[in-house]
Amino acid sequence: LARAHIAALGWTGRSAGAEVFNLGTGAGVSVLEAVAAFERASGGAIPLAIRPRRPGDVAACYADPAKAGRVLGWRAGQGLEAICASAWAWARANPEGFRRHSAEIGGP
């Protein structure tokens, strides 16, 4: 995602108005697939409570990144497994989350 933002900054000003870019792999991932990937990354089980879909819950939601590829030359560089492994590694290295980093730059 950082690479997409950098590409967008380099592209800024080439359009008279605002532009919207969807960022993602273009492939949907179910909640159960995401949970399983985090379980593999963490080596632990994540407790689940499977319930019926609530009114208003969408059946599927995923991004079509074709415009980002066409205009910015961007495509997702990592899949679900790598993203979960990276997020888990960051969480382990930063047990206080963003609180410590926020304090370092004078935030709350």
PDB file of N, CA and C in Angstrom:
ATOM      1  N   LEU A   1       0.816  -1.195   0.000  1.00  0.00           N
ATOM      2  CA  LEU A   1       0.000   0.000   0.000  1.00  0.00           C
ATOM      3  C   LEU A   1       0.856   1.255   0.000  1.00  0.00           C
ATOM      4  N   ALA A   2       1.975   1.213   0.704  1.00  0.00           N
ATOM      5  CA  ALA A   2       2.855   2.386   0.726  1.00  0.00           C
ATOM      6  C   ALA A   2       3.337   2.703  -0.688  1.00  0.00           C
ATOM      7  N   ARG A   3       3.678   1.672  -1.457  1.00  0.00           N
ATOM      8  CA  ARG A   3       4.131   1.897  -2.837  1.00  0.00           C
ATOM      9  C   ARG A   3       3.029   2.535  -3.687  1.00  0.00           C
ATOM     10  N   ALA A   4       1.790   2.164  -3.438  1.00  0.00           N
ATOM     11  CA  ALA A   4       0.673   2.763  -4.178  1.00  0.00           C
ATOM     12  C   ALA A   4       0.530   4.238  -3.829  1.00  0.00           C
ATOM     13  N   HIS A   5       0.691   4.563  -2.560  1.00  0.00           N
ATOM     14  CA  HIS A   5       0.600   5.969  -2.153  1.00  0.00           C
ATOM     15  C   HIS A   5       1.735   6.792  -2.756  1.00  0.00           C
ATOM     16  N   ILE A   6       2.916   6.230  -2.797  1.00  0.00           N
ATOM     17  CA  ILE A   6       4.055   6.928  -3.417  1.00  0.00           C
ATOM     18  C   ILE A   6       3.789   7.142  -4.909  1.00  0.00           C
ATOM     19  N   ALA A   7       3.259   6.114  -5.576  1.00  0.00           N
ATOM     20  CA  ALA A   7       2.931   6.244  -7.001  1.00  0.00           C
ATOM     21  C   ALA A   7       1.872   7.322  -7.211  1.00  0.00           C
ATOM     22  N   ALA A   8       0.878   7.378  -6.320  1.00  0.00           N
ATOM     23  CA  ALA A   8      -0.177   8.390  -6.434  1.00  0.00           C
ATOM     24  C   ALA A   8       0.386   9.790  -6.225  1.00  0.00           C
ATOM     25  N   LEU A   9       1.315   9.945  -5.292  1.00  0.00           N
ATOM     26  CA  LEU A   9       1.938  11.254  -5.081  1.00  0.00           C
ATOM     27  C   LEU A   9       2.691  11.701  -6.326  1.00  0.00           C
ATOM     28  N   GLY A  10       3.346  10.777  -7.001  1.00  0.00           N
ATOM     29  CA  GLY A  10       4.054  11.100  -8.231  1.00  0.00           C
ATOM     30  C   GLY A  10       3.114  11.438  -9.372  1.00  0.00           C
ATOM     31  N   TRP A  11       1.895  10.961  -9.306  1.00  0.00           N
ATOM     32  CA  TRP A  11       0.903  11.174 -10.351  1.00  0.00           C
ATOM     33  C   TRP A  11       0.074  12.429 -10.097  1.00  0.00           C
ATOM     34  N   THR A  12       0.043  12.926  -8.865  1.00  0.00           N
ATOM     35  CA  THR A  12      -0.785  14.068  -8.481  1.00  0.00           C
ATOM     36  C   THR A  12      -0.595  15.232  -9.448  1.00  0.00           C
ATOM     37  N   GLY A  13      -1.693  15.839  -9.807  1.00  0.00           N
ATOM     38  CA  GLY A  13      -1.642  17.005 -10.676  1.00  0.00           C
ATOM     39  C   GLY A  13      -1.859  16.695 -12.138  1.00  0.00           C
ATOM     40  N   ARG A  14      -1.894  15.428 -12.495  1.00  0.00           N
ATOM     41  CA  ARG A  14      -2.096  15.072 -13.905  1.00  0.00           C
ATOM     42  C   ARG A  14      -3.574  15.045 -14.280  1.00  0.00           C
ATOM     43  N   SER A  15      -4.423  15.296 -13.302  1.00  0.00           N
ATOM     44  CA  SER A  15      -5.862  15.302 -13.533  1.00  0.00           C
ATOM     45  C   SER A  15      -6.428  16.591 -12.950  1.00  0.00           C
ATOM     46  N   ALA A  16      -7.443  17.142 -13.593  1.00  0.00           N
ATOM     47  CA  ALA A  16      -8.034  18.392 -13.121  1.00  0.00           C
ATOM     48  C   ALA A  16      -8.819  18.198 -11.830  1.00  0.00           C
ATOM     49  N   GLY A  17      -9.360  17.019 -11.613  1.00  0.00           N
ATOM     50  CA  GLY A  17     -10.170  16.771 -10.426  1.00  0.00           C
ATOM     51  C   GLY A  17      -9.586  15.672  -9.574  1.00  0.00           C
ATOM     52  N   ALA A  18     -10.391  15.213  -8.656  1.00  0.00           N
ATOM     53  CA  ALA A  18      -9.973  14.128  -7.767  1.00  0.00           C
ATOM     54  C   ALA A  18     -10.102  12.790  -8.495  1.00  0.00           C
ATOM     55  N   GLU A  19      -9.295  11.851  -8.104  1.00  0.00           N
ATOM     56  CA  GLU A  19      -9.344  10.503  -8.661  1.00  0.00           C
ATOM     57  C   GLU A  19      -9.460   9.508  -7.518  1.00  0.00           C
ATOM     58  N   VAL A  20     -10.088   8.388  -7.782  1.00  0.00           N
ATOM     59  CA  VAL A  20     -10.234   7.317  -6.803  1.00  0.00           C
ATOM     60  C   VAL A  20      -9.558   6.073  -7.362  1.00  0.00           C
ATOM     61  N   PHE A  21      -8.740   5.436  -6.537  1.00  0.00           N
ATOM     62  CA  PHE A  21      -8.063   4.205  -6.928  1.00  0.00           C
ATOM     63  C   PHE A  21      -8.357   3.138  -5.888  1.00  0.00           C
ATOM     64  N   ASN A  22      -8.840   1.988  -6.329  1.00  0.00           N
ATOM     65  CA  ASN A  22      -9.013   0.850  -5.437  1.00  0.00           C
ATOM     66  C   ASN A  22      -7.692   0.099  -5.359  1.00  0.00           C
ATOM     67  N   LEU A  23      -7.287  -0.234  -4.151  1.00  0.00           N
ATOM     68  CA  LEU A  23      -6.045  -0.967  -3.950  1.00  0.00           C
ATOM     69  C   LEU A  23      -6.365  -2.323  -3.348  1.00  0.00           C
ATOM     70  N   GLY A  24      -5.825  -3.356  -3.909  1.00  0.00           N
ATOM     71  CA  GLY A  24      -6.051  -4.706  -3.419  1.00  0.00           C
ATOM     72  C   GLY A  24      -5.539  -5.702  -4.444  1.00  0.00           C
ATOM     73  N   THR A  25      -5.791  -6.954  -4.167  1.00  0.00           N
ATOM     74  CA  THR A  25      -5.338  -8.004  -5.081  1.00  0.00           C
ATOM     75  C   THR A  25      -6.359  -8.283  -6.176  1.00  0.00           C
ATOM     76  N   GLY A  26      -7.595  -7.860  -5.958  1.00  0.00           N
ATOM     77  CA  GLY A  26      -8.658  -8.172  -6.898  1.00  0.00           C
ATOM     78  C   GLY A  26      -9.332  -9.497  -6.592  1.00  0.00           C
ATOM     79  N   ALA A  27      -8.832 -10.209  -5.596  1.00  0.00           N
ATOM     80  CA  ALA A  27      -9.409 -11.496  -5.196  1.00  0.00           C
ATOM     81  C   ALA A  27     -10.002 -11.357  -3.799  1.00  0.00           C
ATOM     82  N   GLY A  28     -11.229 -11.795  -3.645  1.00  0.00           N
ATOM     83  CA  GLY A  28     -11.869 -11.740  -2.340  1.00  0.00           C
ATOM     84  C   GLY A  28     -11.307 -12.787  -1.389  1.00  0.00           C
ATOM     85  N   VAL A  29     -11.376 -12.491  -0.105  1.00  0.00           N
ATOM     86  CA  VAL A  29     -10.929 -13.408   0.948  1.00  0.00           C
ATOM     87  C   VAL A  29     -12.042 -13.474   1.985  1.00  0.00           C
ATOM     88  N   SER A  30     -12.451 -14.669   2.354  1.00  0.00           N
ATOM     89  CA  SER A  30     -13.494 -14.802   3.369  1.00  0.00           C
ATOM     90  C   SER A  30     -12.914 -14.535   4.753  1.00  0.00           C
ATOM     91  N   VAL A  31     -13.794 -14.262   5.691  1.00  0.00           N
ATOM     92  CA  VAL A  31     -13.360 -14.059   7.077  1.00  0.00           C
ATOM     93  C   VAL A  31     -12.653 -15.314   7.581  1.00  0.00           C
ATOM     94  N   LEU A  32     -13.185 -16.486   7.258  1.00  0.00           N
ATOM     95  CA  LEU A  32     -12.557 -17.732   7.712  1.00  0.00           C
ATOM     96  C   LEU A  32     -11.169 -17.920   7.103  1.00  0.00           C
ATOM     97  N   GLU A  33     -10.993 -17.525   5.839  1.00  0.00           N
ATOM     98  CA  GLU A  33      -9.667 -17.608   5.214  1.00  0.00           C
ATOM     99  C   GLU A  33      -8.687 -16.659   5.899  1.00  0.00           C
ATOM    100  N   ALA A  34      -9.149 -15.455   6.234  1.00  0.00           N
ATOM    101  CA  ALA A  34      -8.283 -14.489   6.919  1.00  0.00           C
ATOM    102  C   ALA A  34      -7.916 -14.989   8.313  1.00  0.00           C
ATOM    103  N   VAL A  35      -8.881 -15.533   9.039  1.00  0.00           N
ATOM    104  CA  VAL A  35      -8.608 -16.076  10.375  1.00  0.00           C
ATOM    105  C   VAL A  35      -7.600 -17.215  10.276  1.00  0.00           C
ATOM    106  N   ALA A  36      -7.790 -18.116   9.326  1.00  0.00           N
ATOM    107  CA  ALA A  36      -6.862 -19.244   9.159  1.00  0.00           C
ATOM    108  C   ALA A  36      -5.453 -18.750   8.836  1.00  0.00           C
ATOM    109  N   ALA A  37      -5.339 -17.709   8.014  1.00  0.00           N
ATOM    110  CA  ALA A  37      -4.016 -17.162   7.674  1.00  0.00           C
ATOM    111  C   ALA A  37      -3.353 -16.557   8.910  1.00  0.00           C
ATOM    112  N   PHE A  38      -4.117 -15.858   9.752  1.00  0.00           N
ATOM    113  CA  PHE A  38      -3.551 -15.305  10.988  1.00  0.00           C
ATOM    114  C   PHE A  38      -3.189 -16.411  11.974  1.00  0.00           C
ATOM    115  N   GLU A  39      -3.958 -17.486  11.988  1.00  0.00           N
ATOM    116  CA  GLU A  39      -3.591 -18.618  12.846  1.00  0.00           C
ATOM    117  C   GLU A  39      -2.261 -19.214  12.400  1.00  0.00           C
ATOM    118  N   ARG A  40      -2.077 -19.369  11.101  1.00  0.00           N
ATOM    119  CA  ARG A  40      -0.799 -19.896  10.604  1.00  0.00           C
ATOM    120  C   ARG A  40       0.345 -18.935  10.922  1.00  0.00           C
ATOM    121  N   ALA A  41       0.109 -17.647  10.770  1.00  0.00           N
ATOM    122  CA  ALA A  41       1.159 -16.655  11.037  1.00  0.00           C
ATOM    123  C   ALA A  41       1.539 -16.629  12.510  1.00  0.00           C
ATOM    124  N   SER A  42       0.539 -16.742  13.380  1.00  0.00           N
ATOM    125  CA  SER A  42       0.785 -16.625  14.820  1.00  0.00           C
ATOM    126  C   SER A  42       1.128 -17.951  15.476  1.00  0.00           C
ATOM    127  N   GLY A  43       0.772 -19.039  14.814  1.00  0.00           N
ATOM    128  CA  GLY A  43       0.995 -20.346  15.414  1.00  0.00           C
ATOM    129  C   GLY A  43       0.001 -20.671  16.511  1.00  0.00           C
ATOM    130  N   GLY A  44      -1.058 -19.889  16.624  1.00  0.00           N
ATOM    131  CA  GLY A  44      -2.061 -20.115  17.662  1.00  0.00           C
ATOM    132  C   GLY A  44      -3.456 -20.177  17.080  1.00  0.00           C
ATOM    133  N   ALA A  45      -4.383 -20.637  17.896  1.00  0.00           N
ATOM    134  CA  ALA A  45      -5.780 -20.716  17.475  1.00  0.00           C
ATOM    135  C   ALA A  45      -6.492 -19.414  17.826  1.00  0.00           C
ATOM    136  N   ILE A  46      -7.366 -18.981  16.955  1.00  0.00           N
ATOM    137  CA  ILE A  46      -8.183 -17.796  17.193  1.00  0.00           C
ATOM    138  C   ILE A  46      -9.598 -18.286  17.456  1.00  0.00           C
ATOM    139  N   PRO A  47     -10.143 -17.974  18.630  1.00  0.00           N
ATOM    140  CA  PRO A  47     -11.495 -18.451  18.940  1.00  0.00           C
ATOM    141  C   PRO A  47     -12.528 -17.802  18.013  1.00  0.00           C
ATOM    142  N   LEU A  48     -13.456 -18.614  17.549  1.00  0.00           N
ATOM    143  CA  LEU A  48     -14.486 -18.146  16.627  1.00  0.00           C
ATOM    144  C   LEU A  48     -15.868 -18.378  17.200  1.00  0.00           C
ATOM    145  N   ALA A  49     -16.779 -17.506  16.854  1.00  0.00           N
ATOM    146  CA  ALA A  49     -18.196 -17.700  17.134  1.00  0.00           C
ATOM    147  C   ALA A  49     -18.909 -17.481  15.802  1.00  0.00           C
ATOM    148  N   ILE A  50     -19.276 -18.560  15.146  1.00  0.00           N
ATOM    149  CA  ILE A  50     -19.899 -18.456  13.828  1.00  0.00           C
ATOM    150  C   ILE A  50     -21.391 -18.214  14.021  1.00  0.00           C
ATOM    151  N   ARG A  51     -21.849 -17.129  13.450  1.00  0.00           N
ATOM    152  CA  ARG A  51     -23.240 -16.705  13.584  1.00  0.00           C
ATOM    153  C   ARG A  51     -23.819 -16.449  12.193  1.00  0.00           C
ATOM    154  N   PRO A  52     -25.138 -16.424  12.101  1.00  0.00           N
ATOM    155  CA  PRO A  52     -25.754 -16.084  10.809  1.00  0.00           C
ATOM    156  C   PRO A  52     -25.399 -14.645  10.416  1.00  0.00           C
ATOM    157  N   ARG A  53     -25.419 -14.404   9.135  1.00  0.00           N
ATOM    158  CA  ARG A  53     -25.175 -13.052   8.633  1.00  0.00           C
ATOM    159  C   ARG A  53     -26.243 -12.113   9.186  1.00  0.00           C
ATOM    160  N   ARG A  54     -25.818 -10.929   9.586  1.00  0.00           N
ATOM    161  CA  ARG A  54     -26.735  -9.925  10.117  1.00  0.00           C
ATOM    162  C   ARG A  54     -27.380  -9.150   8.970  1.00  0.00           C
ATOM    163  N   PRO A  55     -28.551  -8.577   9.212  1.00  0.00           N
ATOM    164  CA  PRO A  55     -29.155  -7.734   8.171  1.00  0.00           C
ATOM    165  C   PRO A  55     -28.181  -6.607   7.798  1.00  0.00           C
ATOM    166  N   GLY A  56     -27.995  -6.418   6.511  1.00  0.00           N
ATOM    167  CA  GLY A  56     -27.089  -5.362   6.059  1.00  0.00           C
ATOM    168  C   GLY A  56     -25.671  -5.820   5.801  1.00  0.00           C
ATOM    169  N   ASP A  57     -25.280  -7.002   6.318  1.00  0.00           N
ATOM    170  CA  ASP A  57     -23.932  -7.520   6.045  1.00  0.00           C
ATOM    171  C   ASP A  57     -23.824  -7.862   4.557  1.00  0.00           C
ATOM    172  N   VAL A  58     -22.731  -7.472   3.955  1.00  0.00           N
ATOM    173  CA  VAL A  58     -22.538  -7.777   2.536  1.00  0.00           C
ATOM    174  C   VAL A  58     -22.037  -9.208   2.378  1.00  0.00           C
ATOM    175  N   ALA A  59     -22.423  -9.831   1.277  1.00  0.00           N
ATOM    176  CA  ALA A  59     -21.994 -11.208   1.020  1.00  0.00           C
ATOM    177  C   ALA A  59     -20.536 -11.253   0.594  1.00  0.00           C
ATOM    178  N   ALA A  60     -20.095 -10.240  -0.142  1.00  0.00           N
ATOM    179  CA  ALA A  60     -18.711 -10.195  -0.615  1.00  0.00           C
ATOM    180  C   ALA A  60     -18.324  -8.742  -0.863  1.00  0.00           C
ATOM    181  N   CYS A  61     -17.059  -8.451  -0.661  1.00  0.00           N
ATOM    182  CA  CYS A  61     -16.557  -7.099  -0.889  1.00  0.00           C
ATOM    183  C   CYS A  61     -15.069  -7.193  -1.205  1.00  0.00           C
ATOM    184  N   TYR A  62     -14.676  -6.759  -2.371  1.00  0.00           N
ATOM    185  CA  TYR A  62     -13.266  -6.759  -2.729  1.00  0.00           C
ATOM    186  C   TYR A  62     -13.016  -5.668  -3.759  1.00  0.00           C
ATOM    187  N   ALA A  63     -11.770  -5.276  -3.868  1.00  0.00           N
ATOM    188  CA  ALA A  63     -11.398  -4.162  -4.736  1.00  0.00           C
ATOM    189  C   ALA A  63     -11.040  -4.643  -6.136  1.00  0.00           C
ATOM    190  N   ASP A  64     -11.343  -3.809  -7.115  1.00  0.00           N
ATOM    191  CA  ASP A  64     -10.865  -4.031  -8.479  1.00  0.00           C
ATOM    192  C   ASP A  64      -9.717  -3.045  -8.695  1.00  0.00           C
ATOM    193  N   PRO A  65      -8.474  -3.522  -8.618  1.00  0.00           N
ATOM    194  CA  PRO A  65      -7.324  -2.622  -8.707  1.00  0.00           C
ATOM    195  C   PRO A  65      -6.875  -2.309 -10.137  1.00  0.00           C
ATOM    196  N   ALA A  66      -7.703  -2.618 -11.140  1.00  0.00           N
ATOM    197  CA  ALA A  66      -7.287  -2.449 -12.538  1.00  0.00           C
ATOM    198  C   ALA A  66      -6.879  -1.009 -12.849  1.00  0.00           C
ATOM    199  N   LYS A  67      -7.632  -0.029 -12.347  1.00  0.00           N
ATOM    200  CA  LYS A  67      -7.299   1.374 -12.627  1.00  0.00           C
ATOM    201  C   LYS A  67      -5.951   1.742 -12.013  1.00  0.00           C
ATOM    202  N   ALA A  68      -5.683   1.282 -10.794  1.00  0.00           N
ATOM    203  CA  ALA A  68      -4.386   1.560 -10.160  1.00  0.00           C
ATOM    204  C   ALA A  68      -3.255   0.964 -10.992  1.00  0.00           C
ATOM    205  N   GLY A  69      -3.484  -0.195 -11.563  1.00  0.00           N
ATOM    206  CA  GLY A  69      -2.477  -0.810 -12.423  1.00  0.00           C
ATOM    207  C   GLY A  69      -2.270  -0.024 -13.707  1.00  0.00           C
ATOM    208  N   ARG A  70      -3.378   0.375 -14.316  1.00  0.00           N
ATOM    209  CA  ARG A  70      -3.323   1.107 -15.582  1.00  0.00           C
ATOM    210  C   ARG A  70      -2.704   2.494 -15.418  1.00  0.00           C
ATOM    211  N   VAL A  71      -3.167   3.243 -14.434  1.00  0.00           N
ATOM    212  CA  VAL A  71      -2.773   4.645 -14.290  1.00  0.00           C
ATOM    213  C   VAL A  71      -1.483   4.810 -13.496  1.00  0.00           C
ATOM    214  N   LEU A  72      -1.361   4.066 -12.402  1.00  0.00           N
ATOM    215  CA  LEU A  72      -0.206   4.237 -11.508  1.00  0.00           C
ATOM    216  C   LEU A  72       0.889   3.201 -11.733  1.00  0.00           C
ATOM    217  N   GLY A  73       0.566   2.154 -12.493  1.00  0.00           N
ATOM    218  CA  GLY A  73       1.536   1.071 -12.661  1.00  0.00           C
ATOM    219  C   GLY A  73       1.705   0.253 -11.393  1.00  0.00           C
ATOM    220  N   TRP A  74       0.671   0.241 -10.536  1.00  0.00           N
ATOM    221  CA  TRP A  74       0.755  -0.445  -9.246  1.00  0.00           C
ATOM    222  C   TRP A  74       0.005  -1.762  -9.296  1.00  0.00           C
ATOM    223  N   ARG A  75       0.540  -2.744  -8.625  1.00  0.00           N
ATOM    224  CA  ARG A  75      -0.175  -3.993  -8.371  1.00  0.00           C
ATOM    225  C   ARG A  75       0.233  -4.485  -6.998  1.00  0.00           C
ATOM    226  N   ALA A  76      -0.632  -5.233  -6.360  1.00  0.00           N
ATOM    227  CA  ALA A  76      -0.350  -5.742  -5.016  1.00  0.00           C
ATOM    228  C   ALA A  76       0.920  -6.579  -5.043  1.00  0.00           C
ATOM    229  N   GLY A  77       1.793  -6.338  -4.093  1.00  0.00           N
ATOM    230  CA  GLY A  77       3.066  -7.050  -4.048  1.00  0.00           C
ATOM    231  C   GLY A  77       3.069  -8.239  -3.114  1.00  0.00           C
ATOM    232  N   GLN A  78       2.030  -8.372  -2.289  1.00  0.00           N
ATOM    233  CA  GLN A  78       1.968  -9.474  -1.330  1.00  0.00           C
ATOM    234  C   GLN A  78       0.574 -10.068  -1.315  1.00  0.00           C
ATOM    235  N   GLY A  79       0.516 -11.346  -0.991  1.00  0.00           N
ATOM    236  CA  GLY A  79      -0.753 -12.027  -0.822  1.00  0.00           C
ATOM    237  C   GLY A  79      -1.127 -12.099   0.653  1.00  0.00           C
ATOM    238  N   LEU A  80      -2.224 -12.758   0.919  1.00  0.00           N
ATOM    239  CA  LEU A  80      -2.766 -12.841   2.273  1.00  0.00           C
ATOM    240  C   LEU A  80      -1.775 -13.419   3.277  1.00  0.00           C
ATOM    241  N   GLU A  81      -1.102 -14.498   2.931  1.00  0.00           N
ATOM    242  CA  GLU A  81      -0.170 -15.142   3.871  1.00  0.00           C
ATOM    243  C   GLU A  81       0.946 -14.184   4.291  1.00  0.00           C
ATOM    244  N   ALA A  82       1.543 -13.508   3.316  1.00  0.00           N
ATOM    245  CA  ALA A  82       2.642 -12.578   3.616  1.00  0.00           C
ATOM    246  C   ALA A  82       2.149 -11.380   4.411  1.00  0.00           C
ATOM    247  N   ILE A  83       0.957 -10.891   4.098  1.00  0.00           N
ATOM    248  CA  ILE A  83       0.397  -9.747   4.825  1.00  0.00           C
ATOM    249  C   ILE A  83       0.158 -10.120   6.281  1.00  0.00           C
ATOM    250  N   CYS A  84      -0.427 -11.286   6.525  1.00  0.00           N
ATOM    251  CA  CYS A  84      -0.691 -11.725   7.903  1.00  0.00           C
ATOM    252  C   CYS A  84       0.612 -11.962   8.656  1.00  0.00           C
ATOM    253  N   ALA A  85       1.590 -12.560   8.006  1.00  0.00           N
ATOM    254  CA  ALA A  85       2.885 -12.800   8.655  1.00  0.00           C
ATOM    255  C   ALA A  85       3.551 -11.480   9.015  1.00  0.00           C
ATOM    256  N   SER A  86       3.492 -10.502   8.123  1.00  0.00           N
ATOM    257  CA  SER A  86       4.084  -9.192   8.382  1.00  0.00           C
ATOM    258  C   SER A  86       3.360  -8.484   9.528  1.00  0.00           C
ATOM    259  N   ALA A  87       2.034  -8.528   9.528  1.00  0.00           N
ATOM    260  CA  ALA A  87       1.257  -7.889  10.594  1.00  0.00           C
ATOM    261  C   ALA A  87       1.549  -8.543  11.942  1.00  0.00           C
ATOM    262  N   TRP A  88       1.661  -9.869  11.965  1.00  0.00           N
ATOM    263  CA  TRP A  88       1.960 -10.573  13.211  1.00  0.00           C
ATOM    264  C   TRP A  88       3.366 -10.235  13.703  1.00  0.00           C
ATOM    265  N   ALA A  89       4.324 -10.186  12.800  1.00  0.00           N
ATOM    266  CA  ALA A  89       5.699  -9.834  13.181  1.00  0.00           C
ATOM    267  C   ALA A  89       5.742  -8.425  13.765  1.00  0.00           C
ATOM    268  N   TRP A  90       5.006  -7.490  13.170  1.00  0.00           N
ATOM    269  CA  TRP A  90       4.979  -6.116  13.691  1.00  0.00           C
ATOM    270  C   TRP A  90       4.338  -6.094  15.080  1.00  0.00           C
ATOM    271  N   ALA A  91       3.231  -6.803  15.245  1.00  0.00           N
ATOM    272  CA  ALA A  91       2.542  -6.827  16.540  1.00  0.00           C
ATOM    273  C   ALA A  91       3.438  -7.413  17.631  1.00  0.00           C
ATOM    274  N   ARG A  92       4.187  -8.448  17.302  1.00  0.00           N
ATOM    275  CA  ARG A  92       5.104  -9.044  18.290  1.00  0.00           C
ATOM    276  C   ARG A  92       6.240  -8.086  18.631  1.00  0.00           C
ATOM    277  N   ALA A  93       6.727  -7.349  17.652  1.00  0.00           N
ATOM    278  CA  ALA A  93       7.831  -6.409  17.878  1.00  0.00           C
ATOM    279  C   ALA A  93       7.356  -5.120  18.548  1.00  0.00           C
ATOM    280  N   ASN A  94       6.053  -4.870  18.531  1.00  0.00           N
ATOM    281  CA  ASN A  94       5.483  -3.634  19.082  1.00  0.00           C
ATOM    282  C   ASN A  94       4.290  -3.964  19.974  1.00  0.00           C
ATOM    283  N   PRO A  95       4.530  -4.607  21.129  1.00  0.00           N
ATOM    284  CA  PRO A  95       3.413  -5.043  21.969  1.00  0.00           C
ATOM    285  C   PRO A  95       2.532  -3.899  22.474  1.00  0.00           C
ATOM    286  N   GLU A  96       3.048  -2.680  22.481  1.00  0.00           N
ATOM    287  CA  GLU A  96       2.229  -1.533  22.886  1.00  0.00           C
ATOM    288  C   GLU A  96       1.495  -0.920  21.698  1.00  0.00           C
ATOM    289  N   GLY A  97       1.629  -1.525  20.549  1.00  0.00           N
ATOM    290  CA  GLY A  97       0.966  -1.008  19.358  1.00  0.00           C
ATOM    291  C   GLY A  97       1.512   0.349  18.963  1.00  0.00           C
ATOM    292  N   PHE A  98       0.629   1.237  18.568  1.00  0.00           N
ATOM    293  CA  PHE A  98       1.047   2.567  18.135  1.00  0.00           C
ATOM    294  C   PHE A  98       1.216   3.534  19.300  1.00  0.00           C
ATOM    295  N   ARG A  99       0.810   3.146  20.510  1.00  0.00           N
ATOM    296  CA  ARG A  99       0.929   4.063  21.656  1.00  0.00           C
ATOM    297  C   ARG A  99       2.355   4.549  21.827  1.00  0.00           C
ATOM    298  N   ARG A 100       3.330   3.640  21.776  1.00  0.00           N
ATOM    299  CA  ARG A 100       4.724   4.040  21.956  1.00  0.00           C
ATOM    300  C   ARG A 100       5.165   4.979  20.843  1.00  0.00           C
ATOM    301  N   HIS A 101       4.834   4.638  19.612  1.00  0.00           N
ATOM    302  CA  HIS A 101       5.247   5.458  18.475  1.00  0.00           C
ATOM    303  C   HIS A 101       4.567   6.822  18.511  1.00  0.00           C
ATOM    304  N   SER A 102       3.314   6.854  18.938  1.00  0.00           N
ATOM    305  CA  SER A 102       2.593   8.114  19.040  1.00  0.00           C
ATOM    306  C   SER A 102       3.254   9.022  20.074  1.00  0.00           C
ATOM    307  N   ALA A 103       3.668   8.448  21.202  1.00  0.00           N
ATOM    308  CA  ALA A 103       4.335   9.237  22.247  1.00  0.00           C
ATOM    309  C   ALA A 103       5.669   9.778  21.750  1.00  0.00           C
ATOM    310  N   GLU A 104       6.362   9.005  20.909  1.00  0.00           N
ATOM    311  CA  GLU A 104       7.661   9.442  20.389  1.00  0.00           C
ATOM    312  C   GLU A 104       7.540  10.685  19.514  1.00  0.00           C
ATOM    313  N   ILE A 105       6.383  10.870  18.880  1.00  0.00           N
ATOM    314  CA  ILE A 105       6.217  12.038  18.015  1.00  0.00           C
ATOM    315  C   ILE A 105       5.303  13.083  18.649  1.00  0.00           C
ATOM    316  N   GLY A 106       5.043  12.934  19.943  1.00  0.00           N
ATOM    317  CA  GLY A 106       4.263  13.932  20.668  1.00  0.00           C
ATOM    318  C   GLY A 106       2.766  13.770  20.578  1.00  0.00           C
ATOM    319  N   GLY A 107       2.304  12.586  20.209  1.00  0.00           N
ATOM    320  CA  GLY A 107       0.865  12.334  20.128  1.00  0.00           C
ATOM    321  C   GLY A 107       0.311  11.895  21.472  1.00  0.00           C
ATOM    322  N   PRO A 108      -0.982  11.588  21.506  1.00  0.00           N
ATOM    323  CA  PRO A 108      -1.631  11.173  22.775  1.00  0.00           C
ATOM    324  C   PRO A 108      -1.117   9.854  23.311  1.00  0.00           C
TER     325      PRO A 108
END
